[in-house]
Short mmCIF file of C-alpha atoms and ligand atoms in Angstrom, two decimals:
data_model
loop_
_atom_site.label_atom_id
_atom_site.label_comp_id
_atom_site.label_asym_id
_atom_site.label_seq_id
_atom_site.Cartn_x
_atom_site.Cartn_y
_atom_site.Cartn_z
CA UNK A 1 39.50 -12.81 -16.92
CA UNK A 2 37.42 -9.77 -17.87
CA UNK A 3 35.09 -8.81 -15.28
CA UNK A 4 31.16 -9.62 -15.50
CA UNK A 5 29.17 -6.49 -17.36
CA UNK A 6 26.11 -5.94 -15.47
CA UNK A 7 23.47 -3.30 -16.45
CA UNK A 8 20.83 -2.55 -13.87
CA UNK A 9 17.80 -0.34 -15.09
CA UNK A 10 16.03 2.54 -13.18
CA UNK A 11 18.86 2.15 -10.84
CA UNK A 12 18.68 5.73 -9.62
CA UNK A 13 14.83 5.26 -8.62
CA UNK A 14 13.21 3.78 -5.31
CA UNK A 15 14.26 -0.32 -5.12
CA UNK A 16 16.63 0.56 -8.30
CA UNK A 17 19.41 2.63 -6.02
CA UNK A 18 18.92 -0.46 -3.24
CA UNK A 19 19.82 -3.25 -5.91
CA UNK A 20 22.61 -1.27 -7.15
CA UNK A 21 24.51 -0.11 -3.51
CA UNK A 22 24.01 -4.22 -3.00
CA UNK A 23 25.89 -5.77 -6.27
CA UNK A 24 28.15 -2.92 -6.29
CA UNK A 25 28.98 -3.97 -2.92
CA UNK A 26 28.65 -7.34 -2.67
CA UNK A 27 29.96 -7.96 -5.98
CA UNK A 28 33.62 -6.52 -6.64
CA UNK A 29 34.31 -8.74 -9.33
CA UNK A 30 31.40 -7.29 -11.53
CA UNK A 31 31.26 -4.20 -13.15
CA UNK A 32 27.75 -2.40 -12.27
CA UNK A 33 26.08 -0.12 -15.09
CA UNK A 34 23.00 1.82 -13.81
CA UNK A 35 21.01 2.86 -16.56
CA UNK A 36 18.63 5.45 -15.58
CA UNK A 37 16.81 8.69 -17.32
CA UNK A 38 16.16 10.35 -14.20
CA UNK A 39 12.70 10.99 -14.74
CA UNK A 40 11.15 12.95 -11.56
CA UNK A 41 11.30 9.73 -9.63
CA UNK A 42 15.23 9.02 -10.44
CA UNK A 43 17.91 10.82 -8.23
CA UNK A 44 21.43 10.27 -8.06
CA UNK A 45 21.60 11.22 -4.75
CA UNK A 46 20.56 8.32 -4.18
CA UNK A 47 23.53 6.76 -4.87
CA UNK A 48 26.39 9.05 -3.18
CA UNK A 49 27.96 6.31 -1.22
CA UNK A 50 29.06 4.28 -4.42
CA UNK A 51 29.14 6.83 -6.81
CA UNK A 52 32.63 6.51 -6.58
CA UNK A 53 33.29 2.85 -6.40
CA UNK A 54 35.34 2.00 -9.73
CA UNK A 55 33.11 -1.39 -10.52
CA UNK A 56 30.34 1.31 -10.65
CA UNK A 57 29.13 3.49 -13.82
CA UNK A 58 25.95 5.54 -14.20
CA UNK A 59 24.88 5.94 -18.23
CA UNK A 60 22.27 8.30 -18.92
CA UNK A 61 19.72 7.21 -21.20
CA UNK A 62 16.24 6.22 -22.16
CA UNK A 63 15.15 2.85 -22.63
CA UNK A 64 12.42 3.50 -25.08
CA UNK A 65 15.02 5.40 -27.26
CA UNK A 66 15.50 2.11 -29.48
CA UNK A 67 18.56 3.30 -31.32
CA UNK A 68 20.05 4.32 -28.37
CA UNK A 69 19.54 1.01 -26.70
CA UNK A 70 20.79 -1.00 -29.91
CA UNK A 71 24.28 0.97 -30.01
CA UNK A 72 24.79 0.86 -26.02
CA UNK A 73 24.20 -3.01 -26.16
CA UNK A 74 26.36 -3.59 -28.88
CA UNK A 75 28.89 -1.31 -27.48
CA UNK A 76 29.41 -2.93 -24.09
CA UNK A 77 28.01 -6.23 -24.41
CA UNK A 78 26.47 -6.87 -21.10
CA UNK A 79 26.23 -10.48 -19.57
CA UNK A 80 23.70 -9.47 -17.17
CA UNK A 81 20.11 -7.30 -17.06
CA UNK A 82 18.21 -6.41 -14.48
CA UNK A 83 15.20 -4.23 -15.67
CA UNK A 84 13.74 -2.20 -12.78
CA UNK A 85 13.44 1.05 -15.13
CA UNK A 86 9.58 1.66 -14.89
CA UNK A 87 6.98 4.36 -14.44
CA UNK A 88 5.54 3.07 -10.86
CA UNK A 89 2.69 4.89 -9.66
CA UNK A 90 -0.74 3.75 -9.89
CA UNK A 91 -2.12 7.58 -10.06
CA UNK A 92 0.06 9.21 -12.50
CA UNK A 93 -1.04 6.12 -14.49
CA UNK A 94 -4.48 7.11 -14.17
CA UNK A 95 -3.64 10.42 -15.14
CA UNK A 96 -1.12 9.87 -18.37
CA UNK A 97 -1.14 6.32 -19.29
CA UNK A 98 1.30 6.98 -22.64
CA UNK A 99 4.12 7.53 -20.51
CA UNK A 100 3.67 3.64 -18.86
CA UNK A 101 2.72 2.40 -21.93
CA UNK A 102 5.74 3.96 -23.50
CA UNK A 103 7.96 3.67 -21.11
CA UNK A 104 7.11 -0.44 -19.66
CA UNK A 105 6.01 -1.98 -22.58
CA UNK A 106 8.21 -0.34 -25.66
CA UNK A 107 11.07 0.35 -23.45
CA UNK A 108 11.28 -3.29 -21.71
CA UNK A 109 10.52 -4.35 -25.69
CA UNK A 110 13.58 -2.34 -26.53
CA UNK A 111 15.74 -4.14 -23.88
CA UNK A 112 14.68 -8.01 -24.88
CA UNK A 113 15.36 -6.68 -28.66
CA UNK A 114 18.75 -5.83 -27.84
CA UNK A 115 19.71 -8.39 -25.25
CA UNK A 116 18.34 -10.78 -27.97
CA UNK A 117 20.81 -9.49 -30.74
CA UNK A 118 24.15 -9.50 -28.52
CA UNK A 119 23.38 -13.10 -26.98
CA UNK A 120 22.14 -14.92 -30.09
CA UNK A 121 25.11 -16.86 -30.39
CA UNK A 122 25.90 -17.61 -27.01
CA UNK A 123 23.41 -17.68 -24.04
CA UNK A 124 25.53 -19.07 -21.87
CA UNK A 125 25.53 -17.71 -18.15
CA UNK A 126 23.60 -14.85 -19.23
CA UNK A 127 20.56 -13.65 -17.99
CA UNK A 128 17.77 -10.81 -18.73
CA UNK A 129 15.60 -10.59 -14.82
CA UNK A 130 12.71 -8.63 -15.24
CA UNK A 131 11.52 -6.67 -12.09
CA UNK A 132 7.72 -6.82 -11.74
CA UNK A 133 4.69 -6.02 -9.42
CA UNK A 134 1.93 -8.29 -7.50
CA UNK A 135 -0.39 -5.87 -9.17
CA UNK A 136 -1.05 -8.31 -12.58
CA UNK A 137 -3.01 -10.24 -10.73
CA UNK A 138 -5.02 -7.96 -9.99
CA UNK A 139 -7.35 -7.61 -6.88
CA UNK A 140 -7.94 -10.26 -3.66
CA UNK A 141 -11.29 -10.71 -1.94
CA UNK A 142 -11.00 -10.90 1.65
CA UNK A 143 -8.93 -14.58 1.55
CA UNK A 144 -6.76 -16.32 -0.38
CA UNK A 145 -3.26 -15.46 -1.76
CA UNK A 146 -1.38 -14.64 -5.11
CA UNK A 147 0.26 -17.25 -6.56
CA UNK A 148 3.25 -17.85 -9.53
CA UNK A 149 0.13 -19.57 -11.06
CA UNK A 150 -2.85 -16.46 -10.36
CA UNK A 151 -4.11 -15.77 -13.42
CA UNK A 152 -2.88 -11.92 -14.69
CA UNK A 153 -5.92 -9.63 -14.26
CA UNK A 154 -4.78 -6.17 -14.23
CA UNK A 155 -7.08 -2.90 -13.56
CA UNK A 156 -4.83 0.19 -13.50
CA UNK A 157 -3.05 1.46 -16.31
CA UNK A 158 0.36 0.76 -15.08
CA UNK A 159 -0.82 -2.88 -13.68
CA UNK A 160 -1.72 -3.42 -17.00
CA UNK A 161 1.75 -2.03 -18.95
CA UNK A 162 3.48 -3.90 -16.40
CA UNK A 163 1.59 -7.25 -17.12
CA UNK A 164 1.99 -6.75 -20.46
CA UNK A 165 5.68 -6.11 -20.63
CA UNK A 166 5.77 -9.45 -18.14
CA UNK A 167 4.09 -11.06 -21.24
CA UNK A 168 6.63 -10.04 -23.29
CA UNK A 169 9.39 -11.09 -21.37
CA UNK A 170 7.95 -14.69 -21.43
CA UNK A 171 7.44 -14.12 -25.13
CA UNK A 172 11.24 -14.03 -25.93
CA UNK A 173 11.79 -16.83 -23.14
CA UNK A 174 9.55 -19.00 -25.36
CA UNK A 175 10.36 -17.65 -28.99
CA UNK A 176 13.80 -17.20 -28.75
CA UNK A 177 14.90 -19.24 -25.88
CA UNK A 178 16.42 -15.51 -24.12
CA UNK A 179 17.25 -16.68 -20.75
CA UNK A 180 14.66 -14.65 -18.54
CA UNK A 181 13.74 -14.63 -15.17
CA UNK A 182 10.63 -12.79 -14.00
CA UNK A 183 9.74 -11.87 -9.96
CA UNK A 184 6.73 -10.32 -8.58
CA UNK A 185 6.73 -8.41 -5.73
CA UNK A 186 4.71 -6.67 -3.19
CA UNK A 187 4.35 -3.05 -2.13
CA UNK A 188 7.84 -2.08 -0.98
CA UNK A 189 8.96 0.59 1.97
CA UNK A 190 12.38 1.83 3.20
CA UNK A 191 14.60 4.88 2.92
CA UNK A 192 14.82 6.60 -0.73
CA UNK A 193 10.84 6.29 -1.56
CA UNK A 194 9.80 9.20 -3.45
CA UNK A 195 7.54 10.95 -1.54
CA UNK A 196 4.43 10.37 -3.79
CA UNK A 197 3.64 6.57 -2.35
CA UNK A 198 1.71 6.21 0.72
CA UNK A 199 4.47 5.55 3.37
CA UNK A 200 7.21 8.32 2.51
CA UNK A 201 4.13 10.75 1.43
CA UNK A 202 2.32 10.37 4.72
CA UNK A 203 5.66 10.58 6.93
CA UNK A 204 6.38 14.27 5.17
CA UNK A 205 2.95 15.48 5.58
CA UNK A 206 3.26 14.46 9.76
CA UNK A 207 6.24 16.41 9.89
CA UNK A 208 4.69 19.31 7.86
CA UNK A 209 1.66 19.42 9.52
CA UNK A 210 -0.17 18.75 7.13
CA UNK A 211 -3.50 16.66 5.75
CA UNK A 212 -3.27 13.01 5.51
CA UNK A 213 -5.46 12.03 2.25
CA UNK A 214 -6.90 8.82 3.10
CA UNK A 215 -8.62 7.29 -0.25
CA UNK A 216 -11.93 6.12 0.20
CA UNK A 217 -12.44 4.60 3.62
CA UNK A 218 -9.02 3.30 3.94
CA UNK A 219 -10.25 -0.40 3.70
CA UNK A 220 -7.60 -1.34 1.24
CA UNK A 221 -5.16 -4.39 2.04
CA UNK A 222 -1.69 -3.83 1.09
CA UNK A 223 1.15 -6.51 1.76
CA UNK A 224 4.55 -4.85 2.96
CA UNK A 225 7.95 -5.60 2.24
CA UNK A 226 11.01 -3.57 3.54
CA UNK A 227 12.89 -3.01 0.18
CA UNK A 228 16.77 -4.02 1.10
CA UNK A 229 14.94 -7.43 1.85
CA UNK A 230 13.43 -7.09 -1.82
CA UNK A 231 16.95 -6.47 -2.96
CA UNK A 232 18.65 -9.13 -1.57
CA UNK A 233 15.39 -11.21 -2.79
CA UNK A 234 16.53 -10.51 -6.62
CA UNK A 235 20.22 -11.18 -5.64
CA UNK A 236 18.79 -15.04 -4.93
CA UNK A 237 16.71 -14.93 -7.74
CA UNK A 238 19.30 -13.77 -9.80
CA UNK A 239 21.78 -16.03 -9.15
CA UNK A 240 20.09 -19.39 -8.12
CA UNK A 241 16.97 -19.15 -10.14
CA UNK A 242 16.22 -21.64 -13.42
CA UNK A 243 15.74 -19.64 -16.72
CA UNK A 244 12.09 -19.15 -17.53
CA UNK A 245 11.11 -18.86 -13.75
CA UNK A 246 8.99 -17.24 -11.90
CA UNK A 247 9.23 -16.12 -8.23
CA UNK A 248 6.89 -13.89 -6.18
CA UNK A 249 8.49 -11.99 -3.32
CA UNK A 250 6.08 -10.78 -0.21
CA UNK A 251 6.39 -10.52 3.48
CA UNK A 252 3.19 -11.86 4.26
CA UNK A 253 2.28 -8.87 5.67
CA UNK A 254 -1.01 -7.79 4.79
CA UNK A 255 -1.92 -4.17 6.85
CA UNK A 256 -4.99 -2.50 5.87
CA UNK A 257 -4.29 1.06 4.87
CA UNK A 258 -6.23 2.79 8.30
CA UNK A 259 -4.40 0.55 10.58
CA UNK A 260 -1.13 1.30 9.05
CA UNK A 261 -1.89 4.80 8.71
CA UNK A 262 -2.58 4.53 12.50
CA UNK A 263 0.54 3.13 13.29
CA UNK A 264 2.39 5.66 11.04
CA UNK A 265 0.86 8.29 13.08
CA UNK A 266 1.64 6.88 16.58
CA UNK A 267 5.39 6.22 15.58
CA UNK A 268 5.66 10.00 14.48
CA UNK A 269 4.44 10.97 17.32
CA UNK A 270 6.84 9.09 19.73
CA UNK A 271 9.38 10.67 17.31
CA UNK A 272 8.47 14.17 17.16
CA UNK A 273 7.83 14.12 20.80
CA UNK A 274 3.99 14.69 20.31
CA UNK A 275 1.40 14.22 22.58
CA UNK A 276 -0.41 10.97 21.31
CA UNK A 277 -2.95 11.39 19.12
CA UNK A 278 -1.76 14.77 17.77
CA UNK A 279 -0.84 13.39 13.85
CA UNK A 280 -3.78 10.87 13.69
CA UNK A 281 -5.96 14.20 13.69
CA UNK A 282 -4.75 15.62 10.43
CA UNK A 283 -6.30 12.34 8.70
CA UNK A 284 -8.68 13.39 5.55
CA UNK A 285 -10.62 11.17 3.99
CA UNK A 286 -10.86 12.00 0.25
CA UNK A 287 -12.41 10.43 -3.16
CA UNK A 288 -11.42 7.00 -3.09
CA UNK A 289 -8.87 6.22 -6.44
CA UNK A 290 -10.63 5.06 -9.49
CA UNK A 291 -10.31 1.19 -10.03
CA UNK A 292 -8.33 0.71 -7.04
CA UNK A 293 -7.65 -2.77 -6.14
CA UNK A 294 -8.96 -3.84 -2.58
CA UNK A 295 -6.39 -5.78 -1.29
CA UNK A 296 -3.00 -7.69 -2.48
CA UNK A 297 -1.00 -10.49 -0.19
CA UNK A 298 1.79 -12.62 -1.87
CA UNK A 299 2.54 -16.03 -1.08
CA UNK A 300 5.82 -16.40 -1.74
CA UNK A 301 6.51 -20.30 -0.45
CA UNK A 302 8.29 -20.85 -3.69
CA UNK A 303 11.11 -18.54 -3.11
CA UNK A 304 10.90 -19.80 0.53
CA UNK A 305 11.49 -23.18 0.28
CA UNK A 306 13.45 -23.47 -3.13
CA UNK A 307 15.99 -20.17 -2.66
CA UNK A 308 15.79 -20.27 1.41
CA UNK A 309 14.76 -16.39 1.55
CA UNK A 310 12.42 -14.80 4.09
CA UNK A 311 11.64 -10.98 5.30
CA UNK A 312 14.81 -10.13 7.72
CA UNK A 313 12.20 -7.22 9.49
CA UNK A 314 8.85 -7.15 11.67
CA UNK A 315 6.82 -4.40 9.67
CA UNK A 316 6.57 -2.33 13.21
CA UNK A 317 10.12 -2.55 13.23
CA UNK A 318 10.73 -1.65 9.68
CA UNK A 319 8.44 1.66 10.01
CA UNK A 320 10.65 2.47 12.66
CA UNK A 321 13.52 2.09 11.24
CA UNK A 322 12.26 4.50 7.99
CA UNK A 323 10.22 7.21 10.10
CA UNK A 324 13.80 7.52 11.82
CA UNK A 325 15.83 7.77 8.01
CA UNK A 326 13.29 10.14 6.75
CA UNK A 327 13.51 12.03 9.67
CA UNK A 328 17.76 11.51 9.75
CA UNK A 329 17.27 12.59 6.20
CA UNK A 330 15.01 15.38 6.26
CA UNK A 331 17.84 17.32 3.57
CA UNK A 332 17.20 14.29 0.91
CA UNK A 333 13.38 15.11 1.63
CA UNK A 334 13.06 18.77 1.15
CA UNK A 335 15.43 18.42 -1.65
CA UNK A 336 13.07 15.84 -3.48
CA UNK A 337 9.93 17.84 -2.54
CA UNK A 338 11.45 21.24 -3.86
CA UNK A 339 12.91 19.68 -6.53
CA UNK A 340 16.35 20.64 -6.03
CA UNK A 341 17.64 16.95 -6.60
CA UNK A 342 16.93 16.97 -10.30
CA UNK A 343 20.17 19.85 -10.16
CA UNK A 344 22.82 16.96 -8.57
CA UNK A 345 23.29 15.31 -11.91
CA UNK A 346 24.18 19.08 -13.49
CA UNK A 347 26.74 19.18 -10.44
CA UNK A 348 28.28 15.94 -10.03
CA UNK A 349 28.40 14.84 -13.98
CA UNK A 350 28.60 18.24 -15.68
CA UNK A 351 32.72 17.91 -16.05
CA UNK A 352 32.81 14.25 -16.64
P1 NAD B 1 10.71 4.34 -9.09
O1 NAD B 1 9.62 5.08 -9.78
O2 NAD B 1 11.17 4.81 -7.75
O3 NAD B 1 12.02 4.33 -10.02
C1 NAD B 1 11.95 4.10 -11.41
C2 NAD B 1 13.30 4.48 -12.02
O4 NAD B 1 13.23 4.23 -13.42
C3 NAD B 1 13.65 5.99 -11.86
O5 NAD B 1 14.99 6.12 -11.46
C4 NAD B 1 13.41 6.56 -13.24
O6 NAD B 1 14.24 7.68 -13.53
C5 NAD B 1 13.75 5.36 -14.12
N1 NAD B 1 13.09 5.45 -15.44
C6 NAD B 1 11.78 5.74 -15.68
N2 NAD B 1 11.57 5.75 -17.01
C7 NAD B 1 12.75 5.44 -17.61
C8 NAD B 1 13.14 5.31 -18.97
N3 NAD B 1 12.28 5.48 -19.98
N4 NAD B 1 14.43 4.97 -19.23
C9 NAD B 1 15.33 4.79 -18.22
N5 NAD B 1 14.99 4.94 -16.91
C10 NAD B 1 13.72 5.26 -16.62
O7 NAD B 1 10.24 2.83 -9.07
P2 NAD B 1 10.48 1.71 -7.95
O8 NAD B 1 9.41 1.82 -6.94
O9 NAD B 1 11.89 1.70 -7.54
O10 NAD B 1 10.18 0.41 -8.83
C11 NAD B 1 11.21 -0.22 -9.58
C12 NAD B 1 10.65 -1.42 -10.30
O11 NAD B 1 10.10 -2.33 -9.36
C13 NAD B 1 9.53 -1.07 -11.28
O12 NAD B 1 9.69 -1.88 -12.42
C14 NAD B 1 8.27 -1.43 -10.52
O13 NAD B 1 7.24 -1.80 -11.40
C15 NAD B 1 8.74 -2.61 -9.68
N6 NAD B 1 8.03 -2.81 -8.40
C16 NAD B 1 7.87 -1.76 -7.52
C17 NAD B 1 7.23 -2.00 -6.30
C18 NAD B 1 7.07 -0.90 -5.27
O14 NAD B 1 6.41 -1.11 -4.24
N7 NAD B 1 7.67 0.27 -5.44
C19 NAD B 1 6.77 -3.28 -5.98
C20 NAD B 1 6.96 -4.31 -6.93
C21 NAD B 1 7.60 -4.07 -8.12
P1 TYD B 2 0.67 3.43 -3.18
O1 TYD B 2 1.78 3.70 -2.22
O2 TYD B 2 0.37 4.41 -4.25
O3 TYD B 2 0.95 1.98 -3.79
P2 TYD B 2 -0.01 1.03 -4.72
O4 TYD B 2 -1.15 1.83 -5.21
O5 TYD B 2 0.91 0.65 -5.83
O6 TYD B 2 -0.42 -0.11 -3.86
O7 TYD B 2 -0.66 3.24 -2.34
C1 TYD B 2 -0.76 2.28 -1.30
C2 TYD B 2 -2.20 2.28 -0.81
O8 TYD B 2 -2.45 3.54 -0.17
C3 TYD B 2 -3.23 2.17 -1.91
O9 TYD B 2 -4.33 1.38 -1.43
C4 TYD B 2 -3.69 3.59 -2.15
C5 TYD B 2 -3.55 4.22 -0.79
N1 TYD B 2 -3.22 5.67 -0.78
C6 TYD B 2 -3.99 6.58 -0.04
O10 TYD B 2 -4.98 6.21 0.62
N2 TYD B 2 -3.63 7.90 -0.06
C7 TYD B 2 -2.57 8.35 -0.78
O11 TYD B 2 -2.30 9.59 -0.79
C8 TYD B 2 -1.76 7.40 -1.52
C9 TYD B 2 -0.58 7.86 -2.33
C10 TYD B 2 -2.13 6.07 -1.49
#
């Protein structure tokens, strides 16, 4: 029987490289295609412990390149999509929405097209899963939780490219009968987070010594999610969920970005064998973000009770465990801070 064609998306970025080391792992019997550009957030050093696996293949490519898209479906014929491929971060968003708008909406648009053409005659144990945020629903007041029911409300440019690529998806669910799955998932942590989000961002500024920029007064909620438990979150949904469905993914959670910032701090400082107190003092509070969303928590009963998952980590145990990779890791850090990553494809690819 010929093996099961899989194509991941973005799977050289952040949660991308997680999903990828799990199914290529996990899942012998499928063969794994990570399709990634390697924007400045994708790096295939991510990926050096299964580069070599032989169910594993890395394509370079664009999805918002339609043609190219088109051909590469048609070529290979995948059974299986899961679209992580994004532009993620809320700031650069702010900064150049064209790229999310370009990248999230045309690019996921591209994917349903072409998915759409190679399964029109047979949609049979196929399935397109489309990788999304918590942050359509926009912002929480100081109760209450997001549910698969919370009406979409986004406020950032990329909130909004993301909720409108999640209407898509449901588009082609409901049009065309594509068998889709959607998730929606909280802020995510863990090894491989480019340095740019809060967590990794504020670990390499400890270690450097330098300033901490707190936006606004740091009263912003975040819910927190270790990422391998996000992986193995879409492995459930994958594979047990209904076409159609939605499922949001949190770890109930909820630290407000001072107190975590606090902890981050105190952890570093057990780890760099500081006095106590020493990081906490390079804290800076600076001009809160524009349109930022106060605070986000996830209840995520349905994937609970119907799929059986749950968070495998305590949050002070997860920091822990990703102060100590960054710090294990400190190469993959300086690399992705000086930019030296973006030269590993060149190396490892250039005579393939
Ligand atoms: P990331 O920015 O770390 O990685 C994105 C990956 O997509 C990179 O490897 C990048 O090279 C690739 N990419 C970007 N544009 C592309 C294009 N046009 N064609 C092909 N590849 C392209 O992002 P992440 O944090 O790993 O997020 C992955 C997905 O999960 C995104 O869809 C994001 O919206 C969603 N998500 C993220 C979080 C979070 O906390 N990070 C939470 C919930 C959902
Ligand atoms: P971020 O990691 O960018 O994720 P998101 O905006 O998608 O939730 O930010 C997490 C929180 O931390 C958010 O409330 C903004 C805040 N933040 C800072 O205070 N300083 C920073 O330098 C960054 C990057 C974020």
């Amino acid at each position: 029987m010929e093996k099961k064609k899989i194509l991941i998306t973005g799977g050289a970025g952040f949660i991308g490289s997680h999903v990828v080391r799990l199914f290529v792992n996990k899942y012998p019997s499928y063969l794994i295609y990570n399709l990634d550009k390697l924007t400045y957030a994708g790096n295939l050093e991510n990926l050096k412990d299964v580069e070599n696996k032989s169910n594993y293949k890395f394509i370079l490519g664009d999805i918002a390149d339609e043609k190219f898209i088109y051909d590469l479906f048609s070529k290979e014929q995948f059974d299986g999509v899961i679209h992580l491929a994004a532009e993620s971060h809320v700031d650069r968003s702010i900064t150049n929405p064209n790229e999310f708008v370009i990248t999230n909406v045309i690019g996921t648009v591209n994917l349903l097209n072409a998915t759409n053409n190679i399964w029109k005659d047979n949609k049979k144990g196929k399935r397109f899963y489309h990788v999304s945020t918590d942050e359509v629903y926009g912002s929480l007041g100081e109760t209450g939780y997001f549910t698969e029911q919370t009406a979409y409300d986004p406020h950032s440019p990329y909130s909004a490219s993301k909720a409108s690529s999640d209407h898509f998806v449901r588009a082609y669910h409901d049009t065309y009968g594509l068998p889709v799955i959607i998730s929606n998932c909280s802020n995510n942590y863990g090894p491989y987070q480019f340095p740019e989000k809060l967590i990794p961002l504020f670990i390499n500024n400890i270690r450097n010594n330098k300033p901490l920029p707190v936006y606004g007064k740091g009263v912003n909620i975040r819910d927190w999610l270790y990422v391998e438990d996000h992986a193995v979150a879409i492995d459930e949904i994958y594979h047990r969920g209904e076409d159609g469905e939605t499922f949001n993914i949190g770890g109930h959670n909820e630290w407000k970005n001072i107190d975590l910032i606090k902890l981050l701090c105190k952890v570093m400082d057990n780890k760099l064998n500081r006095e106590p107190g020493t990081s906490e003092k390079l804290i800076t509070y600076v001009t809160d973000r524009a349109g930022h969303d106060l605070r986000y928590a996830i209840d995520s009963s349905k994937l609970q009770k119907k799929l059986g998952w749950k968070p495998s980590l305590q949050f002070e145990e997860g920091i822990e465990k990703t102060v100590s990779w960054y710090l294990n890791n400190k190469e993959w850090l300086d690399n992705v801070t000086s930019g030296n990553y973006q030269k590993y494809y060149e190396k490892m690819y250039s005579n393939r």
